[in-house]
Structures are given as structure tokens and as C-alpha cells.
Amino acid sequence: MSDAATSGGGQIRIFSGIQPTGSKHLGNLIGAIRLYVEGQERGEAIYCLVDLHAITVDHDPAGLRRQVHDTVAILLAAGIDPQRSLLFRQSDVAEHAYLCWLLANVTSFGELRRMHQFKEKSEQQREFVSAGLFFYPVLQAADILAYQTDEVPVGEDQKQHIEMARTIAERFNSRFGDVFTVPHHRIPEVGARILDLQDPEKKMSTTGGSDQGTVYILDPPDAIARKFKSAVTDSGNEIRRAPDKRGISNLIEILAVARGIAPEDVEGEYASDPGYARFKEDVGSVVTEYLRPIRERYEAIRPDESHLESILGEGAAKARAIGAKTVGTAADRMGLGPGSGAG
Ligand code: ATP
Ligand code: MG
């Protein structure tokens, strides 16, 4: 643990990033945003709209700017309080990209080549696979390490990247002296990997899935009902979790989180009353009520873009003040610049 810009008051520091791409979905809410909100009670929380990550795949520049606002409004509507958390746009704090370059030199090509996300996303990008996509985990490590982060709330799909950030921090610290806190991930016990309703072999995804298999946080009630009704299950009729019942297991976890109960309790309730049609309908109506207040608050918050920008601007100024210290120390330790002893 370094003394550089550690979080004050003995509190843990929590950091996570979310991509301002497409429309955010139930997997993002259950796997990550729910933990961001809870993190505000547990420590000093910093959340970043990672637009530099979003440009690693094909994107529309005007759409990206708009989607930063969409995503900030979703986070606020879900319960992020800018009085308690820092909320900022990654590209407003240039130190992230600078630290990424420093960390790239303590990351090996072989390690990056083993990253599952790169394999999956590069297959989706048939025309052009950017070097940025390959570097994604290094930039992510920079995001996390710049803030001396203790804990990173993420969905299960990001576990490997957080492990990578730990490896990078440990390697840097052992080569150049302790600079970075070695972070750990916080993955929810239930709902860590919400699956696509049409293809329960795949995670629900902002960019990779089908519209029908993805429940968006802002979906209207009729779309939510339709998507759950047509969710792919199996040929049985029992409502229980099992490795060969991935579709049903996914629905059980979604229902449990949306109602704030344990998956075992869902199984118990439906044990004497099996049958998928009514179960799927129930999940649809519970999720509709779970998402309704978020959608309503979003509609109130989203139009005021100058308010959203002022939250992002304040967040960026505070984030920069924290991050620049650590990044400066890292550069100095690597022998860059005139050196801290120079007059
Ligand atoms: P993409 O598929 O394009 O990477 P995404 O849906 O994963 O987009 P991100 O912004 O990359 O969205 O992820 C934000 C957070 O949501 C991350 O912590 C990620 O682990 C989590 N997350 C994403 N998809 C799921 C899912 N299906 N279930 C649980 N958590 C998820
Ligand atoms: Mg992702």
C-alpha cells in the first residue's frame, strides 16, 4: 500500500467504470450499478464513464457524446448521489491515458493475448480490430490504479481484467517501489452474470447481444413483458437452478434480486406450482416494477444536460486532483521527468 494519495479517513476507496455505449441493461444494473449504489454506504466512491474504452470498437462520435449523458442520467436515476460519489468522464482526466502508457511497459503481450474479452470482442469486429481493443485491460488497470482503489465492483465477466490490474500493480510495485494499492474485485453473490434471454449461453451485453434477449433499463413495460415471455428455457417444467437449466436459473436470479430475496426462496415458492409460462410472466411484472422508478427518474433528469455536465465537470476536477498525484509518482519512479529531487 502506498502513501501516495490514499483515501482519507480510513475509508475504503471504491472505483468502477461503465461504458457509455448503447443502452445499459438489466445485467449492468444487477451486476454492477446496484453495487455502485451500495458502495456509497461503504466507502469513498468514484465512478467513471469510460468513453476512452468505448472508442476501442467502431462508434459514432455524436452518439458517444449523447450516450455519456444517457449513462450519467441512468446512474443518477439508479441512486448515485453526486454529493457522495465522484462521477466523471474518463476523457476529461488525461492522466488515465498517460498512466496507461506507463503501465503498458509492465504488461506483457502474452498476458494481454490471454484476455477473454479481447478474444470475444475481436471476433465481433471482423473488419478492423484496433490495438486499442487489445490495450483495453491496461487502460482499465490505469483507471483503477490511479485512484489507489481498494475495491472494484464489477460483473463476473470483468474478473479476469481485475486480476490483470492486480498483476500490473504488484509488478510495478516490485520493480519501482510501492506506488499502487493492489485492488480486489467485488462481484455480487447473486446476479454476477445475467444471461441473454434468447441465448443463455452468452452474457447479456450492451454491444454483443440481440435486442429481444436484452432487457434495457429504460425499456417500456410492454417490451419487458414481451422479452420475458419469449425467454428461452428448457424442455422441463421445474423452477430450480441447475447447470443444464441455464435459462431458468437466470430468471430465478433476476427475480430474486428484483424482489430482494434469496434464489432458494424463489425456488421454494414455485416448488408446488411448476410451469414456465406463469413464472416468466411473474418475472416480467416484477422486473417492470423494479425498473419503473429508475425509468421515471431518468425521464426527469435526462433533459437537463447543463446539470449533467456540471456534475461531470466537478467530478473530473476532483478526480484529477486525486489521480494526478499517483500518476506523477509513478512517472517519477520510472525515471521520467526531471526527478522529484530537481530544484
Ligand atoms: P459490452 O458487452 O459492450 O462490454 P457491457 O454490457 O459489458 O458492454 P460495460 O459498460 O462494459 O457493459 O459493463 C459495465 C459493468 O456491467 C461491468 O462491471 C460489467 O462487468 C457489468 N456487466 C456487464 N454485463 C453484465 C451481465 N450480463 N451480468 C452482470 N454484470 C454485467
Ligand atoms: Mg463490458
mmCIF file with all atom_site columns, N, CA, C and O in Angstrom, residues 85 180 209 286 318:
data_model
loop_
_atom_site.group_PDB
_atom_site.id
_atom_site.type_symbol
_atom_site.label_atom_id
_atom_site.label_alt_id
_atom_site.label_comp_id
_atom_site.label_asym_id
_atom_site.label_entity_id
_atom_site.label_seq_id
_atom_site.pdbx_PDB_ins_code
_atom_site.Cartn_x
_atom_site.Cartn_y
_atom_site.Cartn_z
_atom_site.occupancy
_atom_site.B_iso_or_equiv
_atom_site.pdbx_formal_charge
_atom_site.auth_seq_id
_atom_site.auth_comp_id
_atom_site.auth_asym_id
_atom_site.auth_atom_id
_atom_site.pdbx_PDB_model_num
ATOM 1  N N  . SER A 1 85  ? -20.639 10.691 -4.223  1.00 0.00 ? 85  SER A N  1
ATOM 2  C CA . SER A 1 85  ? -19.742 9.951  -5.112  1.00 0.00 ? 85  SER A CA 1
ATOM 3  C C  . SER A 1 85  ? -19.162 10.916 -6.138  1.00 0.00 ? 85  SER A C  1
ATOM 4  O O  . SER A 1 85  ? -19.810 11.884 -6.504  1.00 0.00 ? 85  SER A O  1
ATOM 5  N N  . PHE A 1 180 ? 1.309   1.692  -5.952  1.00 0.00 ? 180 PHE A N  1
ATOM 6  C CA . PHE A 1 180 ? -0.125  1.426  -6.138  1.00 0.00 ? 180 PHE A CA 1
ATOM 7  C C  . PHE A 1 180 ? -0.700  0.505  -5.065  1.00 0.00 ? 180 PHE A C  1
ATOM 8  O O  . PHE A 1 180 ? -0.080  -0.490 -4.692  1.00 0.00 ? 180 PHE A O  1
ATOM 9  N N  . GLY A 1 209 ? -25.290 -8.502 -27.914 1.00 0.00 ? 209 GLY A N  1
ATOM 10 C CA . GLY A 1 209 ? -26.457 -9.382 -27.870 1.00 0.00 ? 209 GLY A CA 1
ATOM 11 C C  . GLY A 1 209 ? -27.571 -9.005 -28.829 1.00 0.00 ? 209 GLY A C  1
ATOM 12 O O  . GLY A 1 209 ? -27.454 -8.065 -29.614 1.00 0.00 ? 209 GLY A O  1
ATOM 13 N N  . VAL A 1 286 ? -42.489 -8.385 -12.156 1.00 0.00 ? 286 VAL A N  1
ATOM 14 C CA . VAL A 1 286 ? -41.631 -7.918 -11.052 1.00 0.00 ? 286 VAL A CA 1
ATOM 15 C C  . VAL A 1 286 ? -40.522 -6.998 -11.595 1.00 0.00 ? 286 VAL A C  1
ATOM 16 O O  . VAL A 1 286 ? -40.238 -5.943 -11.014 1.00 0.00 ? 286 VAL A O  1
ATOM 17 N N  . LYS A 1 318 ? -12.221 16.983 -9.268  1.00 0.00 ? 318 LYS A N  1
ATOM 18 C CA . LYS A 1 318 ? -11.833 16.286 -8.030  1.00 0.00 ? 318 LYS A CA 1
ATOM 19 C C  . LYS A 1 318 ? -11.053 15.009 -8.345  1.00 0.00 ? 318 LYS A C  1
ATOM 20 O O  . LYS A 1 318 ? -10.080 14.685 -7.660  1.00 0.00 ? 318 LYS A O  1
#
